[in-house]
Amino acid sequence: MPPSSVPGTSLLLDLSSDVVTLTAAVCDIQSVSWEEAPLADAVEAALRALGHLEVLRDGNSVIARTNLGRDERVILAGHLDTVPLAAEPNLPTRREAGVLWGRGTVDMKGGVAVMLKLAAGVPEPSRDITFVFYDCEEIEGKYNGLGRVAANRPDVLAADFAVLLEPTDGAIEGGCKGTLRVDVTTKGVAAHSARPWKGHNAIHDAAQVLGRLSAYQAEQIEVDGLVFNEALQAVGISGGIAGNVIPDRCTVTVNYRFAPDKNVEAAYAHVQQVFDGFECELGDAVDGARPGLHLPAARDFVAALGLPVNPKEGWTDVARFSALGIPAVNFGPGDPNLAHMDDERCPVTQYEEAERALLRWLG
Amino acid sequence: MPPSSVPGTSLLLDLSSDVVTLTAAVCDIQSVSWEEAPLADAVEAALRALGHLEVLRDGNSVIARTNLGRDERVILAGHLDTVPLAAEPNLPTRREAGVLWGRGTVDMKGGVAVMLKLAAGVPEPSRDITFVFYDCEEIEGKYNGLGRVAANRPDVLAADFAVLLEPTDGAIEGGCKGTLRVDVTTKGVAAHSARPWKGHNAIHDAAQVLGRLSAYQAEQIEVDGLVFNEALQAVGISGGIAGNVIPDRCTVTVNYRFAPDKNVEAAYAHVQQVFDGFECELGDAVDGARPGLHLPAARDFVAALGLPVNPKEGWTDVARFSALGIPAVNFGPGDPNLAHMDDERCPVTQYEEAERALLRWLG
């Protein structure tokens, strides 16, 4: 991990400012995926200036950690990148009537600002902390900065527990569902559509596939005390060769979101069972993450924050920690339903409350 | 209609050669759609040289007619163009063991050769004849040469009866079915596929559309003594936004091939009834053609040829004659199932038999 780029060229982040002002400042350094360098430089420079942290750099990811010899080490993690700006650019941020508007105010520069405030404000935390600021979360998974660091330097991510500061609207969200996609294909025999009796229509056969999907009763599955709602849904369908041809194949792309009581292999076996008799082909697939809320480090976290705990329905990078054997939860400011929206915004009190909650645990 | 292009530049067609040799010669003047000029020039030159025909030219269409003052006028029509050659070029033709192989041997230069033989060999036919050799049949309908002539010069196409020399494998094929396409769309509400209960899956709803198609019992409808097999079939389906999104619309493209007892309007009303409750949008649509076999000119034709009469299942340009009020049938050499195939071929006896059959009527 090379040192920072040329000193003095970084934009400046003032970690002594309050968390709302700091969130706005972090948002105002644009960092659409692949363009995180200026923000990564600013974060690295601000953390190095603190003096009490070991700071590492990997591409546009920045890792900083205390080394106080505590019994427990925890990770606080957040991504630096955002989705592109709205067509009517939603930056710089503006603050109105207690709400901060703009790209990143929800996903997830409030979380990044909270991490920076804790890094600066708690030089001697109750457990050692590894702060992980990473790049390329909002694009295809293979570019994910956290995944890259986990592959390059798994030692850097050694920890007893991790908190991912993705927006959770004030609650703690435990674990996450896994997800896989399967192409279910029906096959027929092509023919001229004026003489369909000479062929066999594969799209008509897809009625059975869609019928099974419509009739499917998704399960609710409790894992480590949280109830996950599974889902099996078509996300795509395609078939047809030309306007005068009976099509010889039709493919329904199905997305299965499965509870973390099972892995990809078991989940795929279930989908194959649902579509028994049809050709199935597994597409992309990732395991979910068990909440692990029965483990001591997680129990301490929940007890310290004193906030409600819900299951995480969508897949998040907590699954990457889970794959490393580190129990992890999501906790961060912002309403996740506003993530990626043109009118992305967050009440400023959420930033303050998130900072206070984590201080109860680490301070 | 301008006269021919510069005399002497045409390739030559010898109308005194036998119909098989002439078919091979017509095939060997390549004439993929839009590139019919050399063949149209050759046809025009050969017909003008006969002396007993009035010859007109419209683009790459050539019209020739007798003007003998007969009580009845009939049209013999055929297109000059072919689909592109096979990847392994299937021209020039080759004749082996009584079979002529190559592009156009079925669709439909045998018919063109038969027309040329009749034009040359029957200067005083039993009824006046209008020969129509036209361009651009094998591509989008709006470029069709017969359609263009019908629009530009309907007077040229005045007749009591028409024979289209498309391949019919030795039988007479009466009329043709109409065809229309309808997009049947289901609508839902988009949502993240990890939380489908916040949306409504439009692809799942398409199960009902496909279910109705699967259950649909197509009718057999007798028109003018011929039984047409209707068909209602999906020819395309599409839906889906992204791999993690519950889709908010799904469109099934349906092709209805309807008997010529009804027009497009009535046929579309039927499709709307089948998909009652779903959004329907009419795409391209053309009327079919009634066989008109009860009409005197058609009866005479069938009696003279003494061949079986079947319904035409696919749409052909006979519908253009029908739209002009001219009863029309398909009759020509070649197996239509071999049209457009890389191994397009025809027993040479079929050319001879087609010529003899039409001579029984016109000689």
XYZ file of C-alpha atoms in Angstrom:
726
model
C 0.000 0.000 0.000
C 1.744 3.146 -1.221
C 1.609 6.401 0.760
C -0.722 9.212 -0.178
C -0.436 11.046 -3.454
C 1.437 14.368 -3.522
C 0.798 16.228 -0.218
C -0.854 19.592 -0.543
C -2.927 18.629 -3.543
C -5.757 17.226 -1.401
C -9.012 18.966 -0.801
C -9.344 19.601 2.901
C -11.769 18.047 5.359
C -11.993 19.692 8.784
C -12.697 16.889 11.252
C -13.290 19.380 14.061
C -16.460 20.655 12.413
C -19.784 19.161 13.536
C -21.021 15.967 11.875
C -23.644 17.747 9.750
C -21.158 20.265 8.369
C -18.709 17.436 7.791
C -21.335 15.347 5.944
C -22.005 18.289 3.625
C -18.271 18.714 3.029
C -17.824 15.015 2.226
C -20.811 15.137 -0.157
C -19.458 18.235 -1.871
C -16.307 16.360 -2.907
C -17.952 14.498 -5.799
C -17.021 10.822 -5.893
C -19.050 8.911 -8.417
C -17.721 5.333 -8.708
C -14.230 5.245 -10.332
C -13.786 8.924 -9.455
C -13.162 8.561 -5.727
C -9.524 9.715 -5.802
C -10.054 13.330 -4.612
C -12.242 12.203 -1.709
C -9.938 9.282 -0.842
C -7.011 11.753 -0.835
C -8.904 14.135 1.465
C -9.886 11.331 3.847
C -6.354 9.947 3.919
C -4.822 13.385 4.560
C -7.262 14.186 7.369
C -6.689 10.816 9.074
C -2.893 11.026 8.793
C -3.006 14.501 10.329
C -4.641 13.059 13.460
C -1.419 11.275 14.378
C -2.913 8.509 16.503
C -3.956 6.169 13.700
C -2.101 3.754 11.460
C -3.194 4.722 7.942
C -3.022 2.476 4.870
C -4.027 3.029 1.285
C -5.155 0.488 -1.331
C -6.207 2.083 -4.606
C -8.918 4.504 -3.576
C -9.637 2.680 -0.356
C -8.274 4.087 2.909
C -7.872 2.016 6.080
C -7.066 3.539 9.457
C -6.774 1.785 12.802
C -6.028 2.186 16.451
C -3.507 -0.213 17.933
C -4.228 0.024 21.658
C -4.055 -3.689 22.453
C -7.724 -3.890 23.418
C -9.318 -7.350 23.897
C -11.669 -6.726 21.012
C -11.259 -5.175 17.576
C -14.217 -3.855 15.583
C -14.537 -2.564 12.031
C -16.499 0.486 10.983
C -16.886 0.439 7.213
C -18.399 2.668 4.553
C -17.990 3.248 0.860
C -16.746 6.544 -0.543
C -18.461 6.364 -3.936
C -21.936 7.413 -5.009
C -24.154 6.740 -7.984
C -24.027 9.482 -10.648
C -25.576 12.860 -9.981
C -29.173 13.522 -11.001
C -29.768 15.002 -14.470
C -30.409 18.302 -12.707
C -27.173 18.050 -10.671
C -28.015 17.422 -7.007
C -24.726 18.842 -5.757
C -23.479 20.904 -4.021
C -25.601 20.015 -1.030
C -28.083 22.463 0.399
C -29.432 22.556 3.909
C -33.003 23.694 4.428
C -35.279 23.434 7.443
C -33.157 20.820 9.151
C -32.743 18.625 6.052
C -29.571 18.127 4.030
C -30.271 17.580 0.310
C -27.990 16.161 -2.324
C -26.183 13.145 -3.752
C -24.652 11.062 -1.006
C -26.647 12.540 1.879
C -28.247 9.094 2.326
C -25.962 6.653 0.499
C -23.722 7.026 2.392
C -21.623 10.046 3.150
C -23.413 10.645 6.433
C -21.979 7.297 7.531
C -18.551 8.325 6.248
C -18.755 11.583 8.214
C -19.760 9.735 11.387
C -16.741 7.440 10.936
C -14.434 10.434 10.482
C -15.866 12.132 13.596
C -15.262 8.981 15.656
C -11.754 8.608 14.237
C -10.907 12.148 15.295
C -12.941 12.361 18.495
C -12.244 9.005 20.154
C -8.474 8.476 20.196
C -8.819 5.859 22.933
C -11.954 3.862 22.167
C -13.322 1.046 24.342
C -12.232 -1.481 21.712
C -9.667 -1.167 18.936
C -11.223 0.154 15.750
C -10.375 -0.428 12.102
C -11.960 2.207 9.879
C -12.439 1.048 6.286
C -13.325 3.675 3.669
C -13.631 1.886 0.318
C -14.323 2.530 -3.350
C -16.509 1.130 -6.143
C -19.423 -0.190 -4.124
C -22.134 1.173 -6.435
C -21.021 -0.795 -9.499
C -20.511 -4.394 -10.511
C -19.463 -6.489 -7.506
C -16.155 -7.567 -8.988
C -14.830 -3.999 -8.672
C -15.861 -3.605 -5.011
C -13.053 -2.046 -2.987
C -13.919 -3.988 0.170
C -13.776 -7.212 -1.812
C -10.401 -6.173 -3.246
C -8.949 -5.390 0.199
C -10.358 -8.685 1.541
C -8.612 -10.535 -1.289
C -5.317 -8.560 -1.156
C -4.942 -8.076 2.590
C -7.346 -10.193 4.640
C -5.105 -9.523 7.700
C -6.088 -5.853 7.590
C -9.722 -6.866 8.044
C -9.178 -9.153 11.043
C -11.824 -8.223 13.629
C -14.392 -9.572 16.081
C -17.336 -7.576 14.728
C -18.147 -5.124 11.954
C -20.597 -2.291 11.475
C -21.407 -1.216 7.927
C -22.693 2.361 8.000
C -25.177 1.967 5.114
C -28.438 3.862 5.733
C -30.866 2.024 8.006
C -33.121 4.893 9.041
C -32.035 4.808 12.660
C -32.472 1.093 13.308
C -29.904 -1.694 13.451
C -30.280 -4.134 10.564
C -28.834 -7.565 11.078
C -27.423 -9.889 8.453
C -28.775 -9.876 4.904
C -30.516 -12.191 2.490
C -28.581 -13.957 -0.228
C -29.490 -13.537 -3.865
C -29.214 -15.635 -7.003
C -30.554 -15.485 -10.513
C -31.624 -18.476 -12.560
C -32.624 -18.614 -16.219
C -35.562 -20.984 -16.635
C -35.952 -21.910 -20.291
C -38.728 -23.601 -22.196
C -37.967 -25.193 -25.535
C -40.169 -25.706 -28.561
C -39.891 -26.129 -32.300
C -39.769 -23.157 -34.644
C -42.310 -22.924 -37.463
C -44.025 -20.312 -39.611
C -46.731 -18.606 -37.566
C -49.260 -19.223 -40.373
C -48.736 -22.968 -39.799
C -48.088 -23.260 -36.042
C -49.190 -26.895 -35.998
C -45.838 -27.718 -37.634
C -43.973 -26.411 -34.564
C -44.358 -26.008 -30.832
C -44.603 -22.625 -29.125
C -42.023 -22.217 -26.332
C -43.610 -18.944 -25.134
C -46.935 -20.680 -24.560
C -45.115 -23.253 -22.400
C -43.727 -20.408 -20.279
C -47.285 -20.042 -18.937
C -46.428 -22.946 -16.639
C -43.253 -21.251 -15.397
C -45.091 -18.003 -14.687
C -47.969 -19.928 -13.163
C -45.615 -21.551 -10.652
C -44.125 -18.140 -9.841
C -47.551 -16.585 -9.303
C -48.609 -19.446 -7.049
C -45.322 -19.562 -5.113
C -45.689 -18.863 -1.398
C -42.450 -17.285 -0.220
C -41.319 -18.311 3.256
C -40.550 -16.205 6.294
C -37.513 -17.679 7.994
C -36.139 -16.816 11.423
C -32.361 -16.731 11.714
C -30.608 -15.711 14.942
C -33.825 -14.126 16.171
C -34.611 -12.077 13.044
C -37.329 -12.969 10.536
C -36.281 -12.718 6.880
C -38.900 -12.491 4.106
C -37.827 -14.601 1.185
C -38.854 -13.738 -2.376
C -38.917 -15.619 -5.683
C -39.726 -13.303 -8.565
C -39.323 -13.008 -12.311
C -37.049 -10.081 -13.147
C -36.952 -10.694 -16.886
C -38.517 -12.663 -19.707
C -37.583 -12.917 -23.351
C -38.600 -14.977 -26.323
C -39.301 -14.578 -30.020
C -37.377 -14.699 -33.288
C -39.489 -12.695 -35.725
C -43.056 -11.524 -36.083
C -43.975 -14.517 -38.249
C -42.150 -17.314 -36.450
C -43.314 -19.653 -33.688
C -40.504 -19.231 -31.146
C -38.458 -22.259 -30.152
C -37.290 -20.923 -26.788
C -38.400 -18.605 -24.028
C -36.323 -17.681 -21.004
C -37.645 -16.417 -17.686
C -34.971 -14.891 -15.448
C -35.868 -15.523 -11.834
C -34.360 -13.813 -8.796
C -34.427 -15.724 -5.519
C -33.726 -13.721 -2.366
C -33.111 -16.302 0.298
C -32.757 -16.186 4.065
C -29.224 -16.628 5.457
C -30.156 -20.025 6.919
C -29.043 -21.478 3.583
C -26.190 -20.988 1.155
C -26.237 -20.559 -2.617
C -26.055 -24.303 -3.232
C -29.113 -25.058 -1.120
C -30.975 -22.069 -2.536
C -30.313 -23.142 -6.120
C -31.474 -26.676 -5.317
C -34.740 -25.172 -4.065
C -35.233 -23.163 -7.274
C -34.544 -26.238 -9.392
C -37.194 -28.072 -7.400
C -39.728 -25.296 -7.997
C -39.079 -25.448 -11.745
C -38.735 -29.208 -11.976
C -39.104 -30.278 -15.590
C -37.643 -27.082 -17.071
C -34.063 -26.291 -17.995
C -32.436 -24.180 -15.261
C -29.149 -22.304 -15.519
C -27.602 -20.565 -12.522
C -26.472 -16.977 -13.100
C -24.829 -14.705 -10.543
C -25.265 -15.751 -6.950
C -24.003 -14.620 -3.539
C -24.561 -15.917 -0.064
C -26.341 -13.773 2.468
C -25.113 -13.110 5.993
C -26.377 -14.449 9.293
C -27.063 -11.642 11.767
C -24.868 -13.313 14.411
C -26.662 -11.340 17.097
C -26.117 -14.120 19.636
C -22.358 -13.534 19.548
C -20.865 -11.502 22.445
C -19.484 -8.600 20.364
C -22.832 -8.164 18.603
C -24.790 -8.414 21.848
C -22.621 -5.692 23.370
C -23.204 -3.470 20.331
C -26.984 -3.848 20.447
C -27.034 -3.304 24.214
C -24.909 -0.141 23.966
C -27.000 1.441 21.199
C -30.374 0.482 22.679
C -32.072 0.646 19.263
C -34.514 -1.700 17.496
C -33.006 -4.547 15.447
C -34.542 -5.572 12.112
C -33.489 -8.002 9.400
C -31.799 -6.537 6.301
C -33.848 -7.523 3.265
C -31.455 -6.387 0.558
C -27.978 -7.778 0.023
C -25.194 -5.558 1.382
C -21.468 -5.795 1.961
C -22.120 -7.227 5.425
C -22.100 -10.515 3.500
C -18.423 -9.905 2.674
C -17.650 -9.693 6.402
C -19.781 -12.756 7.020
C -17.749 -14.629 4.398
C -14.604 -13.664 6.358
C -16.161 -15.084 9.524
C -16.851 -11.654 11.015
C -20.383 -11.028 12.323
C -21.625 -7.715 10.922
C -24.621 -5.419 11.088
C -25.853 -2.412 9.120
C -26.336 0.817 11.013
C -26.279 4.289 9.507
C -28.148 7.551 9.016
C -30.655 8.009 6.189
C -33.789 6.401 4.775
C -32.644 3.648 2.374
C -35.719 4.233 0.202
C -34.220 7.611 -0.760
C -30.876 6.134 -1.817
C -30.062 6.800 -5.500
C -33.116 9.050 -5.845
C -32.913 12.454 -7.465
C -34.313 13.960 -4.261
C -31.886 12.142 -1.963
C -32.000 13.908 1.427
C -31.746 13.316 5.149
C -32.833 15.091 8.332
C -29.625 16.360 9.942
C -30.660 14.961 13.319
C -30.048 11.463 11.935
C -26.345 12.193 11.509
C -26.151 13.506 15.064
C -28.091 10.549 16.471
C -25.916 8.012 14.652
C -22.768 9.666 15.997
C -24.164 9.699 19.543
C -25.290 6.059 19.328
C -21.863 4.842 18.261
C -20.205 6.993 20.916
C -22.270 5.099 23.525
C -20.568 1.948 22.316
C -17.036 3.173 21.577
C -16.590 6.244 23.734
C -43.207 4.528 -67.225
C -39.963 5.199 -69.087
C -38.683 2.863 -71.784
C -35.922 0.381 -71.153
C -32.433 1.438 -70.225
C -29.779 1.571 -72.953
C -30.390 -1.259 -75.461
C -27.593 -3.750 -75.853
C -26.506 -3.527 -72.208
C -29.009 -6.179 -71.121
C -28.104 -9.739 -70.318
C -29.945 -11.966 -72.760
C -32.776 -14.383 -72.107
C -33.629 -16.801 -74.925
C -37.381 -17.361 -74.699
C -37.192 -20.129 -77.300
C -35.265 -22.385 -74.917
C -37.240 -24.931 -72.890
C -38.734 -23.874 -69.560
C -36.102 -25.672 -67.483
C -33.194 -24.081 -69.339
C -34.967 -20.744 -69.114
C -35.515 -21.140 -65.357
C -31.801 -21.783 -64.899
C -30.979 -18.714 -67.014
C -33.361 -16.522 -64.970
C -31.859 -17.826 -61.715
C -28.338 -17.199 -62.954
C -29.060 -13.488 -63.311
C -28.744 -12.710 -59.606
C -31.526 -10.474 -58.352
C -31.504 -10.141 -54.590
C -34.073 -7.532 -53.511
C -33.024 -3.975 -54.557
C -30.682 -5.487 -57.157
C -33.278 -6.583 -59.709
C -32.222 -4.122 -62.452
C -30.156 -6.553 -64.599
C -32.919 -9.158 -64.551
C -35.673 -6.579 -65.123
C -33.670 -5.247 -68.079
C -33.310 -8.749 -69.524
C -37.004 -9.509 -69.074
C -38.025 -6.203 -70.617
C -35.682 -6.665 -73.607
C -36.896 -10.212 -74.264
C -40.550 -9.198 -74.079
C -40.100 -6.153 -76.330
C -38.348 -8.350 -78.879
C -41.481 -10.495 -79.155
C -43.336 -7.684 -80.865
C -46.871 -8.723 -79.963
C -46.970 -7.312 -76.424
C -47.400 -3.854 -74.977
C -44.498 -3.472 -72.552
C -44.327 -1.020 -69.654
C -41.683 -0.396 -67.059
C -42.065 0.947 -63.510
C -38.809 0.990 -61.576
C -37.644 -2.599 -61.694
C -41.109 -3.925 -62.439
C -42.013 -4.923 -66.004
C -45.589 -5.229 -67.235
C -46.474 -6.768 -70.602
C -49.915 -7.372 -72.056
C -51.836 -8.624 -74.983
C -54.556 -6.352 -76.331
C -56.717 -8.741 -78.336
C -60.107 -7.495 -77.184
C -60.954 -10.765 -75.453
C -64.016 -10.851 -73.130
C -61.816 -11.629 -70.170
C -58.438 -10.338 -68.968
C -56.274 -12.280 -66.532
C -53.072 -11.418 -64.735
C -50.097 -13.706 -64.344
C -47.814 -12.258 -61.705
C -44.461 -13.105 -60.183
C -41.677 -11.319 -58.373
C -38.196 -11.011 -59.816
C -36.284 -10.734 -56.562
C -34.905 -13.406 -54.259
C -33.630 -13.506 -50.720
C -29.820 -13.281 -50.441
C -27.663 -16.177 -51.539
C -26.614 -18.814 -49.007
C -23.309 -18.275 -47.170
C -21.846 -20.922 -49.476
C -23.217 -19.193 -52.612
C -26.024 -21.288 -54.099
C -25.610 -19.837 -57.577
C -25.047 -20.464 -60.423
C -27.660 -23.184 -60.589
C -26.707 -26.760 -61.148
C -28.890 -29.495 -62.595
C -28.439 -32.999 -61.278
C -30.570 -36.104 -61.662
C -33.633 -34.164 -62.767
C -33.394 -31.540 -60.041
C -32.419 -27.895 -60.448
C -30.551 -26.520 -57.415
C -29.935 -22.906 -56.455
C -31.337 -19.624 -55.203
C -34.655 -18.834 -56.894
C -35.344 -22.350 -58.199
C -38.357 -22.440 -55.845
C -39.044 -18.810 -54.922
C -39.858 -18.054 -57.657
C -37.928 -17.969 -60.862
C -39.566 -21.143 -62.127
C -42.827 -19.167 -62.094
C -41.118 -16.265 -63.856
C -39.800 -18.635 -66.548
C -43.249 -20.158 -67.042
C -44.665 -16.648 -67.493
C -41.969 -15.808 -70.056
C -42.631 -19.059 -71.946
C -46.358 -18.270 -72.106
C -45.655 -14.690 -73.178
C -43.520 -15.935 -76.053
C -45.401 -19.092 -76.955
C -49.033 -17.983 -76.826
C -49.362 -14.812 -78.892
C -53.118 -15.295 -79.169
C -54.282 -16.628 -75.770
C -57.883 -17.606 -74.979
C -58.156 -14.500 -72.747
C -56.128 -11.306 -72.720
C -53.140 -11.600 -70.410
C -51.313 -9.003 -68.331
C -47.933 -10.282 -67.228
C -46.610 -8.553 -64.119
C -42.960 -9.080 -63.187
C -42.268 -7.078 -60.034
C -39.499 -6.188 -57.607
C -38.911 -6.073 -53.859
C -41.290 -8.783 -52.709
C -38.878 -10.410 -50.255
C -38.465 -7.343 -48.050
C -40.628 -5.031 -45.996
C -44.102 -4.752 -47.529
C -43.912 -1.013 -48.086
C -41.285 -1.540 -50.812
C -43.294 -4.196 -52.664
C -43.252 -3.525 -56.427
C -46.775 -4.888 -56.945
C -48.038 -2.576 -54.238
C -46.232 0.328 -55.886
C -47.719 -0.412 -59.319
C -51.176 -0.827 -57.743
C -50.799 2.610 -56.148
C -49.219 4.368 -59.172
C -51.156 2.755 -61.998
C -54.175 0.753 -60.820
C -55.506 0.855 -64.433
C -52.600 -1.361 -65.504
C -53.796 -4.018 -63.094
C -57.422 -4.079 -64.229
C -58.390 -7.744 -64.690
C -61.061 -10.362 -64.001
C -58.760 -12.858 -62.332
C -55.146 -13.207 -61.249
C -52.714 -16.064 -60.821
C -49.687 -15.504 -58.608
C -46.981 -17.970 -59.571
C -45.569 -18.438 -56.057
C -44.579 -22.070 -55.355
C -47.524 -24.313 -54.446
C -45.982 -27.726 -55.105
C -48.266 -28.478 -58.014
C -51.608 -27.655 -56.387
C -53.794 -24.597 -56.710
C -53.932 -22.577 -53.503
C -56.908 -20.294 -53.100
C -57.036 -17.022 -51.231
C -54.912 -16.467 -48.146
C -55.320 -15.793 -44.465
C -54.958 -12.289 -43.085
C -52.433 -11.497 -40.396
C -52.143 -8.988 -37.604
C -49.912 -8.488 -34.605
C -51.086 -7.170 -31.246
C -48.986 -6.209 -28.229
C -50.753 -7.380 -25.072
C -49.259 -5.611 -22.067
C -49.544 -6.239 -18.348
C -48.730 -3.443 -15.947
C -47.379 -3.572 -12.426
C -45.399 -1.451 -10.007
C -41.598 -1.486 -9.960
C -39.818 -2.276 -6.695
C -36.527 -3.705 -5.486
C -36.573 -7.475 -5.905
C -35.446 -7.930 -2.284
C -38.724 -6.259 -1.238
C -41.241 -7.365 -3.909
C -44.175 -6.768 -1.586
C -43.654 -3.050 -2.209
C -44.424 -3.511 -5.919
C -46.415 -5.718 -8.269
C -44.809 -8.068 -10.769
C -46.062 -7.502 -14.321
C -44.297 -10.627 -15.631
C -46.195 -12.798 -13.168
C -49.442 -11.321 -14.476
C -48.442 -12.356 -17.998
C -49.141 -15.932 -16.832
C -52.798 -15.145 -17.492
C -52.069 -13.883 -21.019
C -50.039 -16.996 -21.853
C -52.633 -19.185 -20.171
C -55.331 -17.825 -22.469
C -53.075 -18.413 -25.486
C -52.337 -21.990 -24.443
C -56.015 -22.711 -23.925
C -57.144 -20.971 -27.117
C -58.896 -23.248 -29.591
C -58.214 -21.882 -33.066
C -61.099 -22.165 -35.502
C -61.262 -23.835 -38.890
C -63.337 -21.628 -41.145
C -64.700 -22.477 -44.570
C -64.646 -19.662 -47.097
C -65.766 -20.179 -50.705
C -65.417 -23.930 -50.270
C -61.911 -23.939 -48.742
C -61.192 -24.566 -45.062
C -58.696 -22.148 -43.497
C -56.927 -23.032 -40.239
C -56.745 -19.974 -38.031
C -53.938 -19.493 -35.532
C -53.386 -17.258 -32.512
C -49.840 -17.505 -31.233
C -47.285 -15.580 -29.218
C -44.364 -14.590 -31.425
C -42.536 -12.540 -28.800
C -42.428 -11.675 -25.130
C -40.351 -9.144 -23.247
C -40.216 -7.741 -19.763
C -37.659 -6.736 -17.168
C -35.668 -3.675 -16.189
C -32.683 -5.029 -14.269
C -31.727 -8.157 -12.394
C -32.772 -6.660 -9.052
C -36.011 -4.909 -10.037
C -39.608 -6.150 -10.003
C -40.711 -5.278 -13.553
C -43.594 -2.889 -14.054
C -44.555 -4.070 -17.544
C -44.470 -7.160 -19.687
C -45.493 -7.309 -23.332
C -46.601 -10.385 -25.231
C -46.641 -9.937 -29.005
C -49.401 -12.051 -30.471
C -49.838 -12.960 -34.132
C -53.362 -13.744 -35.314
C -53.679 -15.473 -38.681
C -57.329 -15.156 -39.562
C -59.536 -16.669 -42.235
C -60.586 -14.337 -45.075
C -64.193 -14.380 -43.876
C -63.235 -11.368 -41.751
C -61.223 -8.208 -42.192
C -58.571 -6.670 -39.938
C -61.135 -4.723 -37.933
C -63.172 -7.804 -37.058
C -60.035 -9.829 -36.402
C -58.645 -7.213 -34.014
C -61.963 -7.065 -32.186
C -61.707 -10.828 -31.679
C -58.178 -10.556 -30.250
C -59.276 -7.773 -27.886
C -62.070 -10.045 -26.694
C -59.635 -12.906 -26.047
C -57.430 -10.579 -23.968
C -60.222 -8.691 -22.302
C -58.867 -6.865 -19.262
C -55.376 -6.337 -20.697
C -54.012 -3.407 -22.668
C -53.951 -4.242 -26.390
C -52.167 -2.304 -29.107
C -52.560 -3.172 -32.777
C -49.336 -3.451 -34.763
C -49.035 -4.266 -38.442
C -52.089 -5.836 -40.000
C -53.236 -6.878 -43.466
C -56.412 -8.395 -44.745
C -56.362 -11.850 -46.275
C -57.956 -12.771 -49.574
C -61.097 -14.748 -50.263
C -60.464 -17.574 -52.727
C -63.340 -16.370 -54.921
C -63.537 -19.858 -56.440
C -67.266 -19.499 -57.063
C -66.604 -16.710 -59.578
C -66.748 -17.687 -63.281
C -63.139 -16.764 -64.140
C -61.822 -18.767 -61.182
C -64.096 -21.724 -61.951
C -62.827 -21.812 -65.533
C -59.238 -21.755 -64.299
C -59.733 -24.629 -61.892
C -61.628 -26.649 -64.491
C -58.954 -26.123 -67.151
C -56.059 -27.112 -64.873
C -57.839 -30.089 -63.290
C -55.629 -29.913 -60.184
C -56.460 -30.098 -56.456
C -57.377 -26.835 -54.746
C -56.182 -26.077 -51.198
C -56.391 -23.018 -48.990
C -53.256 -20.846 -48.744
C -52.269 -20.661 -45.106
C -49.587 -17.994 -45.383
C -50.197 -14.438 -46.485
C -49.172 -13.738 -50.096
C -49.564 -10.963 -52.619
C -52.870 -12.494 -53.756
C -54.244 -10.277 -50.987
C -53.119 -7.226 -52.982
C -55.244 -8.401 -55.912
C -58.094 -9.163 -53.563
C -57.862 -5.592 -52.234
C -58.224 -4.388 -55.848
C -61.362 -6.525 -56.227
C -59.622 -9.145 -58.358
C -60.052 -12.791 -57.310
C -56.660 -14.452 -57.246
C -55.053 -17.823 -56.630
C -51.515 -19.087 -56.093
C -50.184 -21.635 -58.538
C -46.552 -22.291 -59.291
C -43.730 -24.825 -59.370
C -41.688 -25.710 -56.298
C -42.170 -26.874 -52.709
C -42.788 -23.763 -50.591
C -41.064 -25.428 -47.625
C -37.782 -25.146 -49.553
C -38.165 -21.427 -50.232
C -35.325 -19.352 -48.714
C -33.443 -22.507 -47.715
C -29.765 -22.956 -48.438
C -30.634 -26.150 -50.313
C -33.406 -24.565 -52.391
C -34.158 -26.926 -55.292
C -36.949 -28.199 -57.530
C -37.569 -31.248 -59.712
C -37.495 -29.946 -63.283
C -40.705 -31.772 -64.123
C -42.566 -29.259 -61.945
C -41.609 -26.412 -64.286
C -42.804 -28.418 -67.275
C -46.037 -29.413 -65.562
C -46.814 -25.845 -64.525
C -46.256 -24.651 -68.071
C -48.483 -27.391 -69.484
C -51.217 -26.725 -66.906
C -51.405 -23.037 -67.755
C -51.339 -23.827 -71.475
C -54.488 -25.924 -70.963
C -56.149 -22.745 -69.724
C -54.635 -20.094 -71.995
C -53.565 -22.010 -75.114
